[in-house]
């Protein structure tokens, strides 16, 4: 029988972890695979690890890793994939927003239909603040326009992959990880299952608007170099405008002879050009800082305990 490793990243999920385990066992009963459940504690400050201990005692298929601090969900997923020994690997959230019942369809997609990966995509954003949905949509539009890697709108991290695809992802050692892009970058045949958004069973979301905004900037920087061209394009544009203006004022003064009252205009132009220059330097800074972080080659996570 084939083995399926299920990776579950958890951060402060003492309530959700046991609920997840129960639901998982119930809803995957009778699946024709051997399971391995790998919980990854991402430096929780509550009793998440104790909850894992309970589960490890009850069921020998349960394993866990605990990080020395909070490294983020991306690192937790990476650590889980490195620890997984299965022929197939699934990634799921612990809050049951990723219905375990879908694993059956996912497995079918891989074993019977010949896909390398079956991923999930939520088609509604029910229960989410409208402003967040709006920005999320804008983000997907923008990144797909400026990046060669397709980033699917509404894609969740919940997916089932073959060993071959997981090994390909593990080859990508970058520190700033944007998995939605990495999964797509490695290629392979992916089937998308669509489902309606489900609300969390317990605890609360770890993603504030600000965290999501920073994450989306990481995504853009990691998968597109288009922003770097903004400086050159704007620079060129302003040169052309300036040249035309010079011609205009030169001839205007020659013909009509009136001097231009320039103080307010000068202030506006100086402020605008200054703003644009700082903005462009900021973009350079973003790429430079990522390059800096990558060249340090720090590990993606640090494990404190492992069972
Ligand atoms: N998570 C994590 N590390 C973090 C933040 C979140 O491992 O720093 C886990 C969290 O415990 C959950 C999953 O990632 O299992 C998704 O997080 P959450 O439900 O808060 O995100 P949302 O579903 O609201 O996007
Ligand atoms: Mg969630």
Short mmCIF file of C-alpha atoms and ligand atoms in Angstrom, two decimals:
data_model
loop_
_atom_site.label_atom_id
_atom_site.label_comp_id
_atom_site.label_asym_id
_atom_site.label_seq_id
_atom_site.Cartn_x
_atom_site.Cartn_y
_atom_site.Cartn_z
CA UNK A 1 0.00 0.00 0.00
CA UNK A 2 1.18 3.52 -0.79
CA UNK A 3 1.94 5.91 2.03
CA UNK A 4 0.44 9.38 2.31
CA UNK A 5 2.16 11.97 4.49
CA UNK A 6 -0.12 14.75 5.69
CA UNK A 7 1.64 17.93 6.82
CA UNK A 8 -0.23 20.21 9.19
CA UNK A 9 1.39 23.55 10.08
CA UNK A 10 0.12 24.89 13.43
CA UNK A 11 0.68 28.15 15.22
CA UNK A 12 -1.16 28.58 18.53
CA UNK A 13 -3.69 25.89 17.71
CA UNK A 14 -4.18 24.03 21.01
CA UNK A 15 -7.96 23.96 20.45
CA UNK A 16 -7.98 23.13 16.78
CA UNK A 17 -5.35 20.34 16.81
CA UNK A 18 -7.45 17.64 18.58
CA UNK A 19 -10.54 18.64 16.58
CA UNK A 20 -8.54 18.31 13.39
CA UNK A 21 -7.30 14.85 14.37
CA UNK A 22 -10.82 13.58 15.10
CA UNK A 23 -12.27 14.97 11.89
CA UNK A 24 -9.34 13.72 9.87
CA UNK A 25 -9.61 10.14 11.15
CA UNK A 26 -13.38 10.17 10.66
CA UNK A 27 -13.43 11.58 7.17
CA UNK A 28 -10.53 9.65 5.69
CA UNK A 29 -11.64 6.25 6.99
CA UNK A 30 -11.47 3.59 4.31
CA UNK A 31 -9.01 5.39 2.06
CA UNK A 32 -6.70 2.87 0.40
CA UNK A 33 -3.47 4.36 1.77
CA UNK A 34 -1.30 4.19 4.85
CA UNK A 35 -1.20 7.53 6.68
CA UNK A 36 1.55 9.50 8.34
CA UNK A 37 0.42 12.70 10.08
CA UNK A 38 3.15 15.29 10.57
CA UNK A 39 2.18 18.24 12.73
CA UNK A 40 4.57 21.17 12.59
CA UNK A 41 4.48 23.49 15.57
CA UNK A 42 5.60 26.87 14.32
CA UNK A 43 6.84 28.19 17.66
CA UNK A 44 3.41 28.34 19.33
CA UNK A 45 3.09 30.19 22.62
CA UNK A 46 0.14 28.15 23.88
CA UNK A 47 -0.25 24.42 24.61
CA UNK A 48 -0.11 23.25 21.00
CA UNK A 49 2.87 20.95 21.64
CA UNK A 50 1.07 19.33 24.60
CA UNK A 51 -1.88 18.70 22.29
CA UNK A 52 0.50 16.97 19.85
CA UNK A 53 1.99 14.89 22.67
CA UNK A 54 -1.49 13.57 23.49
CA UNK A 55 -2.02 12.59 19.87
CA UNK A 56 1.41 10.95 19.56
CA UNK A 57 0.56 8.78 22.57
CA UNK A 58 -2.77 7.76 21.07
CA UNK A 59 -1.71 7.04 17.54
CA UNK A 60 1.66 5.86 16.25
CA UNK A 61 1.01 7.39 12.83
CA UNK A 62 1.24 10.86 14.36
CA UNK A 63 4.58 12.68 14.41
CA UNK A 64 5.49 16.24 15.14
CA UNK A 65 8.24 18.81 14.77
CA UNK A 66 8.45 21.82 16.99
CA UNK A 67 10.33 24.96 15.92
CA UNK A 68 12.51 27.03 18.22
CA UNK A 69 10.43 30.10 17.35
CA UNK A 70 7.75 31.27 14.91
CA UNK A 71 9.23 30.96 11.42
CA UNK A 72 5.98 31.37 9.46
CA UNK A 73 3.72 28.95 7.66
CA UNK A 74 6.00 28.79 4.61
CA UNK A 75 8.85 27.45 6.74
CA UNK A 76 6.51 25.04 8.49
CA UNK A 77 5.36 23.59 5.17
CA UNK A 78 8.96 23.24 4.00
CA UNK A 79 10.00 21.48 7.20
CA UNK A 80 7.03 19.13 6.90
CA UNK A 81 7.93 18.27 3.33
CA UNK A 82 11.52 17.54 4.35
CA UNK A 83 10.30 15.25 7.12
CA UNK A 84 7.68 13.46 5.02
CA UNK A 85 8.50 9.92 3.96
CA UNK A 86 5.34 9.11 2.01
CA UNK A 87 4.83 8.36 -1.68
CA UNK A 88 2.30 11.18 -1.66
CA UNK A 89 2.38 14.34 0.40
CA UNK A 90 -0.58 16.52 1.38
CA UNK A 91 -0.54 19.90 3.10
CA UNK A 92 -3.53 20.95 5.21
CA UNK A 93 -4.45 23.70 7.64
CA UNK A 94 -5.34 22.55 11.12
CA UNK A 95 -8.46 24.74 11.37
CA UNK A 96 -10.53 22.42 9.12
CA UNK A 97 -10.88 25.12 6.48
CA UNK A 98 -9.39 22.44 4.23
CA UNK A 99 -12.00 19.66 4.31
CA UNK A 100 -10.24 16.30 4.89
CA UNK A 101 -13.01 14.62 2.88
CA UNK A 102 -11.51 16.16 -0.27
CA UNK A 103 -8.40 13.97 0.13
CA UNK A 104 -10.32 11.07 -1.41
CA UNK A 105 -10.97 13.04 -4.59
CA UNK A 106 -7.39 14.25 -4.58
CA UNK A 107 -6.03 10.73 -4.34
CA UNK A 108 -8.34 9.65 -7.13
CA UNK A 109 -6.99 12.47 -9.30
CA UNK A 110 -3.44 11.26 -8.81
CA UNK A 111 -3.90 7.50 -8.88
CA UNK A 112 -6.64 7.14 -11.49
CA UNK A 113 -6.43 10.28 -13.62
CA UNK A 114 -2.66 10.55 -13.82
CA UNK A 115 -2.16 14.02 -12.33
CA UNK A 116 1.01 14.87 -10.40
CA UNK A 117 -0.79 17.21 -8.09
CA UNK A 118 -4.37 17.91 -7.08
CA UNK A 119 -4.78 21.34 -5.52
CA UNK A 120 -7.73 23.18 -4.07
CA UNK A 121 -9.13 26.54 -4.85
CA UNK A 122 -11.90 28.33 -3.07
CA UNK A 123 -14.38 29.97 -5.35
CA UNK A 124 -16.07 32.15 -2.76
CA UNK A 125 -14.58 34.42 -0.17
CA UNK A 126 -17.60 34.21 2.10
CA UNK A 127 -16.97 35.29 5.68
CA UNK A 128 -14.05 37.51 4.71
CA UNK A 129 -14.12 41.33 5.03
CA UNK A 130 -14.99 42.82 1.58
CA UNK A 131 -11.99 45.14 1.62
CA UNK A 132 -9.68 42.15 2.04
CA UNK A 133 -11.33 40.32 -0.88
CA UNK A 134 -10.96 43.43 -3.01
CA UNK A 135 -7.23 43.73 -2.34
CA UNK A 136 -6.75 40.00 -2.83
CA UNK A 137 -8.36 40.22 -6.28
CA UNK A 138 -6.21 43.23 -7.22
CA UNK A 139 -3.11 41.38 -6.08
CA UNK A 140 -3.83 38.34 -8.27
CA UNK A 141 -4.57 40.53 -11.29
CA UNK A 142 -1.35 42.46 -10.84
CA UNK A 143 0.97 39.55 -10.17
CA UNK A 144 -0.36 37.52 -13.09
CA UNK A 145 0.20 40.44 -15.40
CA UNK A 146 3.82 40.99 -14.38
CA UNK A 147 4.98 37.46 -13.60
CA UNK A 148 5.62 34.55 -15.94
CA UNK A 149 4.62 32.09 -13.23
CA UNK A 150 0.87 31.67 -12.99
CA UNK A 151 -0.51 32.42 -9.52
CA UNK A 152 -4.05 31.07 -9.28
CA UNK A 153 -6.64 33.31 -7.57
CA UNK A 154 -8.13 31.67 -4.51
CA UNK A 155 -5.61 28.81 -4.52
CA UNK A 156 -5.11 27.38 -1.05
CA UNK A 157 -2.03 25.61 0.18
CA UNK A 158 -4.22 22.50 0.59
CA UNK A 159 -2.96 20.03 -2.01
CA UNK A 160 -1.82 16.48 -2.60
CA UNK A 161 1.41 15.91 -4.51
CA UNK A 162 3.48 13.02 -5.74
CA UNK A 163 6.91 12.35 -4.28
CA UNK A 164 8.48 13.54 -7.54
CA UNK A 165 6.87 16.96 -7.27
CA UNK A 166 7.72 17.31 -3.57
CA UNK A 167 11.36 16.52 -4.32
CA UNK A 168 11.31 19.22 -6.99
CA UNK A 169 9.98 21.75 -4.48
CA UNK A 170 12.56 20.74 -1.91
CA UNK A 171 15.24 21.59 -4.48
CA UNK A 172 14.17 25.24 -4.25
CA UNK A 173 16.07 26.40 -1.21
CA UNK A 174 15.17 30.08 -1.22
CA UNK A 175 14.60 31.68 2.16
CA UNK A 176 11.77 34.04 1.14
CA UNK A 177 9.30 31.38 0.16
CA UNK A 178 6.07 32.14 -1.64
CA UNK A 179 4.61 28.66 -2.03
CA UNK A 180 1.73 29.58 -4.30
CA UNK A 181 4.39 30.59 -6.81
CA UNK A 182 6.81 27.74 -6.07
CA UNK A 183 4.14 25.06 -6.60
CA UNK A 184 3.36 26.57 -9.95
CA UNK A 185 6.99 27.22 -10.88
CA UNK A 186 8.02 23.54 -10.63
CA UNK A 187 5.36 22.70 -13.21
CA UNK A 188 3.81 19.19 -13.37
CA UNK A 189 0.20 18.45 -14.17
CA UNK A 190 -2.13 20.01 -11.62
CA UNK A 191 -5.84 19.41 -11.26
CA UNK A 192 -7.88 22.06 -9.44
CA UNK A 193 -10.73 21.13 -7.14
CA UNK A 194 -13.04 23.99 -6.35
CA UNK A 195 -14.93 24.39 -3.12
CA UNK A 196 -16.75 27.00 -1.09
CA UNK A 197 -14.94 28.78 1.68
CA UNK A 198 -15.38 27.10 5.08
CA UNK A 199 -14.98 29.02 8.32
CA UNK A 200 -12.43 28.10 10.98
CA UNK A 201 -13.49 25.56 13.68
CA UNK A 202 -11.64 27.20 16.57
CA UNK A 203 -9.08 29.88 17.33
CA UNK A 204 -8.62 32.79 15.01
CA UNK A 205 -6.80 33.65 11.81
CA UNK A 206 -3.11 34.46 12.14
CA UNK A 207 -3.14 36.79 9.16
CA UNK A 208 -3.76 40.44 9.75
CA UNK A 209 -4.31 42.74 6.81
CA UNK A 210 -0.81 44.12 7.26
CA UNK A 211 0.79 40.64 7.27
CA UNK A 212 -1.10 39.77 4.10
CA UNK A 213 0.04 43.00 2.44
CA UNK A 214 3.70 42.28 3.26
CA UNK A 215 3.26 38.69 2.08
CA UNK A 216 1.83 39.87 -1.23
CA UNK A 217 4.81 42.20 -1.72
CA UNK A 218 7.10 39.22 -1.03
CA UNK A 219 5.20 37.30 -3.68
CA UNK A 220 5.63 40.01 -6.27
CA UNK A 221 9.33 40.48 -5.53
CA UNK A 222 9.94 36.72 -5.61
CA UNK A 223 8.16 36.08 -8.89
CA UNK A 224 8.59 39.19 -10.96
CA UNK A 225 11.33 41.66 -11.76
CA UNK A 226 8.91 43.98 -13.55
CA UNK A 227 8.92 46.60 -10.73
CA UNK A 228 12.64 47.08 -11.40
CA UNK A 229 11.76 48.39 -14.83
CA UNK A 230 9.40 51.04 -13.42
CA UNK A 231 12.30 53.37 -12.63
CA UNK A 232 13.67 53.25 -16.17
CA UNK A 233 10.27 53.67 -17.79
CA UNK A 234 9.30 56.62 -15.59
CA UNK A 235 12.72 58.18 -16.04
CA UNK A 236 12.42 58.01 -19.80
CA UNK A 237 8.88 59.34 -19.73
CA UNK A 238 9.86 62.34 -17.62
CA UNK A 239 12.84 63.12 -19.87
CA UNK A 240 10.52 63.31 -22.86
CA UNK A 241 8.01 65.49 -20.98
CA UNK A 242 10.79 67.79 -19.74
CA UNK A 243 12.23 68.13 -23.25
CA UNK A 244 8.82 69.07 -24.70
CA UNK A 245 8.23 71.57 -21.89
CA UNK A 246 11.59 73.21 -22.48
CA UNK A 247 10.76 73.64 -26.17
CA UNK A 248 7.32 74.99 -25.29
CA UNK A 249 8.59 77.63 -22.84
CA UNK A 250 11.52 78.58 -25.06
CA UNK A 251 9.29 79.42 -28.01
CA UNK A 252 6.56 80.92 -25.84
CA UNK A 253 9.06 83.36 -24.33
CA UNK A 254 10.56 84.12 -27.73
CA UNK A 255 7.16 84.86 -29.28
CA UNK A 256 5.19 86.48 -26.41
CA UNK A 257 8.08 87.58 -24.23
CA UNK A 258 6.29 87.03 -20.87
CA UNK A 259 8.31 85.33 -18.11
CA UNK A 260 6.72 82.22 -16.49
CA UNK A 261 5.47 82.61 -12.89
CA UNK A 262 7.15 79.49 -11.68
CA UNK A 263 7.22 79.18 -7.90
CA UNK A 264 4.15 76.94 -7.28
CA UNK A 265 4.88 74.95 -10.41
CA UNK A 266 8.49 74.38 -9.31
CA UNK A 267 7.43 73.17 -5.87
CA UNK A 268 4.96 70.72 -7.40
CA UNK A 269 7.49 69.38 -9.87
CA UNK A 270 10.23 69.03 -7.27
CA UNK A 271 7.91 67.22 -4.88
CA UNK A 272 6.59 64.91 -7.54
CA UNK A 273 9.98 64.02 -8.99
CA UNK A 274 11.40 63.58 -5.48
CA UNK A 275 8.52 61.26 -4.62
CA UNK A 276 8.95 59.19 -7.73
CA UNK A 277 12.69 58.91 -7.20
CA UNK A 278 12.26 57.75 -3.62
CA UNK A 279 9.60 55.26 -4.73
CA UNK A 280 11.98 53.80 -7.32
CA UNK A 281 14.86 53.64 -4.87
CA UNK A 282 12.45 51.86 -2.53
CA UNK A 283 11.81 49.23 -5.19
CA UNK A 284 15.55 48.73 -5.64
CA UNK A 285 15.84 48.43 -1.87
CA UNK A 286 13.21 45.67 -1.80
CA UNK A 287 15.14 43.54 -4.28
CA UNK A 288 18.45 44.33 -2.66
CA UNK A 289 17.17 43.32 0.77
CA UNK A 290 15.89 40.01 -0.61
CA UNK A 291 19.22 39.38 -2.31
CA UNK A 292 20.96 40.18 0.97
CA UNK A 293 18.77 37.76 2.92
CA UNK A 294 19.26 35.00 0.36
CA UNK A 295 23.04 35.38 0.29
CA UNK A 296 23.25 34.82 4.05
CA UNK A 297 21.99 31.27 3.41
CA UNK A 298 20.41 30.98 6.81
CA UNK A 299 18.36 27.84 7.42
CA UNK A 300 14.65 28.09 6.65
CA UNK A 301 13.70 26.76 10.11
CA UNK A 302 15.25 25.43 13.33
CA UNK A 303 13.79 22.36 15.03
CA UNK A 304 13.70 22.16 18.82
CA UNK A 305 11.95 18.82 19.32
CA UNK A 306 10.99 16.07 16.93
CA UNK A 307 8.86 12.97 17.51
N1 LIG B 1 0.21 29.03 10.59
C1 LIG B 1 1.55 28.71 10.84
N2 LIG B 1 2.42 29.73 11.14
C2 LIG B 1 2.06 31.05 11.15
C3 LIG B 1 0.70 31.35 10.84
C4 LIG B 1 -0.19 30.33 10.56
O1 LIG B 1 1.93 27.55 10.84
O2 LIG B 1 2.89 31.90 11.42
C5 LIG B 1 -0.74 27.94 10.30
C6 LIG B 1 -2.03 27.99 11.11
O3 LIG B 1 -1.89 27.36 12.36
C7 LIG B 1 -3.02 27.27 10.21
C8 LIG B 1 -2.52 27.64 8.82
O4 LIG B 1 -1.18 28.07 8.96
O5 LIG B 1 -2.96 25.85 10.33
C9 LIG B 1 -3.37 28.72 8.19
O6 LIG B 1 -3.45 29.83 9.05
P1 LIG B 1 -4.78 30.64 9.27
O7 LIG B 1 -5.95 29.72 9.41
O8 LIG B 1 -4.54 31.59 10.39
O9 LIG B 1 -4.87 31.44 7.90
P2 LIG B 1 -6.19 31.68 7.01
O10 LIG B 1 -6.88 30.37 6.85
O11 LIG B 1 -7.00 32.67 7.77
O12 LIG B 1 -5.64 32.20 5.72
MG1 LIG B 2 -7.52 29.25 8.32
#
